[in-house]
Amino acid sequence: SSTAGRITRIERFSPNGRFLAVRHVSALHFWDLNTATRCLSHEGTNNTFAFAPHEDAVLLQDRSNEAVFLELDSGRERFRWSSPLLLPGRRPTGWHTLSFSPDGRMVAGASGTSSMVELMNPATGTQLRILTNYTASATPSHTVAMGWSRHGGALAVATADGRIYNWNPDTGERR
């Protein structure tokens, strides 16, 4: 049972399948499936996160435009960073979605109100590149989902108006 209310969604498994993220009405819980115990909880309703690709850890938006990297088995905070709102791509609501590249060297972040996707250094939050979801013939639309190709050479971005953009994350060029 949980003090966070009813379960609203099973989010996803960690890359190695050991952990499961479960969203409740007012919290996000991470379960260790090997021990059948809840190992980490984060209160709040805007709990955007991404599992680290090669370790038992998670990058979690703690507050708007502030991220914390936590070890799942212990809950230990390894590092924390915040990003100024003045940089392009940042919005007062923070990120709507976060996603690690398969090799873990970049994290993509998008707000629910911006047509921009930020590529950031996951250890420092330093903005590496901005991808913009519009063309000369299209009105900007905010990002609703993102997915990396298996080896990280492409980042697909879906927008609220139904368009999909395919980006080269290393160059910032649209394919």
Tab-separated table of C-alpha atoms in Angstrom, residues 23-173:
chain	number	residue	atom	x	y	z
A	23	ARG	CA	3.315	6.668	-10.818
A	24	HIS	CA	0.763	7.337	-8.102
A	25	VAL	CA	-1.643	10.262	-7.766
A	26	SER	CA	0.885	12.368	-5.819
A	27	ALA	CA	4.234	10.551	-6.046
A	28	LEU	CA	6.579	8.473	-8.144
A	29	HIS	CA	7.868	5.223	-6.634
A	30	PHE	CA	10.727	3.014	-7.782
A	31	TRP	CA	10.519	-0.673	-6.912
A	32	ASP	CA	13.400	-3.152	-6.708
A	33	LEU	CA	11.924	-6.231	-8.356
A	34	ASN	CA	14.679	-8.492	-6.969
A	35	THR	CA	13.605	-7.768	-3.397
A	36	ALA	CA	9.973	-6.759	-4.071
A	37	THR	CA	10.476	-3.550	-2.089
A	38	ARG	CA	10.038	0.122	-2.780
A	39	CYS	CA	13.542	1.570	-2.873
A	40	LEU	CA	12.917	5.222	-3.726
A	41	SER	CA	9.987	7.623	-3.570
A	42	HIS	CA	9.601	11.156	-4.824
A	43	GLU	CA	6.577	13.221	-3.797
A	44	GLY	CA	4.861	15.555	-6.232
A	45	THR	CA	2.971	15.428	-9.488
A	46	ASN	CA	5.631	16.751	-11.912
A	47	ASN	CA	8.091	13.874	-11.573
A	48	THR	CA	9.889	13.710	-14.897
A	49	PHE	CA	12.710	11.155	-14.913
A	50	ALA	CA	15.026	9.028	-17.025
A	51	PHE	CA	16.742	5.797	-16.040
A	52	ALA	CA	20.512	5.866	-16.526
A	53	PRO	CA	21.355	3.455	-19.350
A	54	HIS	CA	24.296	1.573	-17.764
A	55	GLU	CA	23.809	1.734	-14.007
A	56	ASP	CA	21.118	1.424	-11.362
A	57	ALA	CA	20.402	5.142	-11.162
A	58	VAL	CA	17.858	7.706	-12.229
A	59	LEU	CA	17.967	11.361	-13.281
A	60	LEU	CA	14.909	12.993	-11.740
A	61	GLN	CA	13.528	16.506	-12.054
A	62	ASP	CA	13.401	17.577	-8.409
A	63	ARG	CA	12.014	21.056	-9.098
A	64	SER	CA	11.463	23.030	-12.288
A	65	ASN	CA	14.735	23.028	-14.254
A	66	GLU	CA	16.586	21.224	-11.442
A	67	ALA	CA	17.735	17.628	-11.738
A	68	VAL	CA	19.117	15.157	-9.229
A	69	PHE	CA	20.965	11.918	-10.021
A	70	LEU	CA	20.040	9.201	-7.514
A	71	GLU	CA	21.280	5.663	-6.979
A	72	LEU	CA	18.230	3.414	-7.018
A	73	ASP	CA	19.335	0.770	-4.532
A	74	SER	CA	20.384	3.232	-1.818
A	75	GLY	CA	18.600	6.473	-2.724
A	76	ARG	CA	21.954	8.250	-2.366
A	77	GLU	CA	22.204	11.549	-4.224
A	78	ARG	CA	25.265	11.454	-6.436
A	79	PHE	CA	24.931	14.963	-7.867
A	80	ARG	CA	22.450	17.743	-8.513
A	81	TRP	CA	22.309	20.597	-10.982
A	82	SER	CA	20.001	23.396	-11.961
A	83	SER	CA	19.691	25.258	-15.215
A	84	PRO	CA	18.950	28.961	-15.500
A	85	LEU	CA	15.605	29.837	-17.065
A	86	LEU	CA	17.271	32.415	-19.287
A	87	LEU	CA	18.876	29.811	-21.547
A	88	PRO	CA	16.944	28.956	-24.728
A	89	GLY	CA	14.652	25.983	-24.263
A	90	ARG	CA	14.026	26.507	-20.555
A	91	ARG	CA	10.480	27.114	-19.336
A	92	PRO	CA	9.072	27.873	-15.872
A	93	THR	CA	7.370	24.468	-15.790
A	94	GLY	CA	10.655	22.598	-16.251
A	95	TRP	CA	10.912	19.514	-18.441
A	96	HIS	CA	7.957	17.461	-19.557
A	97	THR	CA	10.182	14.596	-20.634
A	98	LEU	CA	13.814	13.526	-20.103
A	99	SER	CA	15.614	10.820	-22.049
A	100	PHE	CA	19.209	9.528	-21.867
A	101	SER	CA	21.103	8.684	-25.026
A	102	PRO	CA	21.912	4.952	-25.137
A	103	ASP	CA	25.582	5.606	-24.276
A	104	GLY	CA	24.640	7.944	-21.392
A	105	ARG	CA	26.684	10.895	-22.634
A	106	MET	CA	23.660	13.123	-23.353
A	107	VAL	CA	20.231	13.669	-21.908
A	108	ALA	CA	17.450	15.207	-23.974
A	109	GLY	CA	14.924	17.405	-22.212
A	110	ALA	CA	11.759	19.023	-23.502
A	111	SER	CA	9.169	21.151	-21.773
A	112	GLY	CA	5.470	20.748	-22.383
A	113	THR	CA	5.227	24.316	-23.699
A	114	SER	CA	8.271	24.781	-25.934
A	115	SER	CA	9.138	23.815	-29.492
A	116	MET	CA	12.756	23.300	-28.409
A	117	VAL	CA	14.539	20.151	-27.246
A	118	GLU	CA	17.685	20.613	-25.186
A	119	LEU	CA	20.598	18.214	-25.346
A	120	MET	CA	22.503	18.429	-22.069
A	121	ASN	CA	25.485	16.930	-20.298
A	122	PRO	CA	23.771	14.655	-17.735
A	123	ALA	CA	26.455	15.202	-15.072
A	124	THR	CA	26.462	19.007	-15.175
A	125	GLY	CA	23.272	20.138	-16.916
A	126	THR	CA	25.350	22.134	-19.377
A	127	GLN	CA	23.359	22.779	-22.524
A	128	LEU	CA	25.167	21.150	-25.470
A	129	ARG	CA	22.712	21.873	-28.268
A	130	ILE	CA	19.158	23.078	-28.973
A	131	LEU	CA	16.924	21.316	-31.494
A	132	THR	CA	13.927	23.340	-32.738
A	133	ASN	CA	10.728	21.594	-33.843
A	134	TYR	CA	9.602	23.776	-36.697
A	135	THR	CA	10.261	24.545	-40.319
A	136	ALA	CA	9.707	27.670	-42.400
A	137	SER	CA	6.327	26.291	-43.513
A	138	ALA	CA	5.155	25.001	-40.126
A	139	THR	CA	4.044	26.679	-36.927
A	140	PRO	CA	6.140	25.680	-33.886
A	141	SER	CA	4.595	22.935	-31.769
A	142	HIS	CA	5.706	21.558	-28.410
A	143	THR	CA	7.349	18.170	-27.951
A	144	VAL	CA	5.193	15.347	-26.606
A	145	ALA	CA	7.559	12.370	-26.927
A	146	MET	CA	11.155	11.491	-27.778
A	147	GLY	CA	13.066	8.315	-28.545
A	148	TRP	CA	16.705	7.531	-29.280
A	149	SER	CA	17.856	5.072	-31.928
A	150	ARG	CA	19.540	1.945	-30.582
A	151	HIS	CA	23.082	3.317	-30.898
A	152	GLY	CA	22.229	6.979	-30.240
A	153	GLY	CA	22.902	8.324	-33.725
A	154	ALA	CA	19.355	9.640	-34.070
A	155	LEU	CA	16.754	11.250	-31.831
A	156	ALA	CA	13.126	11.142	-32.978
A	157	VAL	CA	10.904	13.922	-31.624
A	158	ALA	CA	7.090	13.903	-31.861
A	159	THR	CA	5.161	17.172	-31.579
A	160	ALA	CA	1.630	17.959	-30.393
A	161	ASP	CA	0.457	18.645	-33.944
A	162	GLY	CA	1.450	15.166	-35.134
A	163	ARG	CA	4.796	15.855	-36.789
A	164	ILE	CA	7.890	13.722	-36.207
A	165	TYR	CA	11.403	15.080	-36.575
A	166	ASN	CA	14.511	12.919	-36.874
A	167	TRP	CA	17.655	14.604	-35.549
A	168	ASN	CA	21.365	13.878	-35.565
A	169	PRO	CA	22.165	14.703	-31.911
A	170	ASP	CA	25.898	15.147	-32.571
A	171	THR	CA	25.469	17.822	-35.247
A	172	GLY	CA	21.976	19.175	-34.492
A	173	GLU	CA	20.977	18.620	-38.116
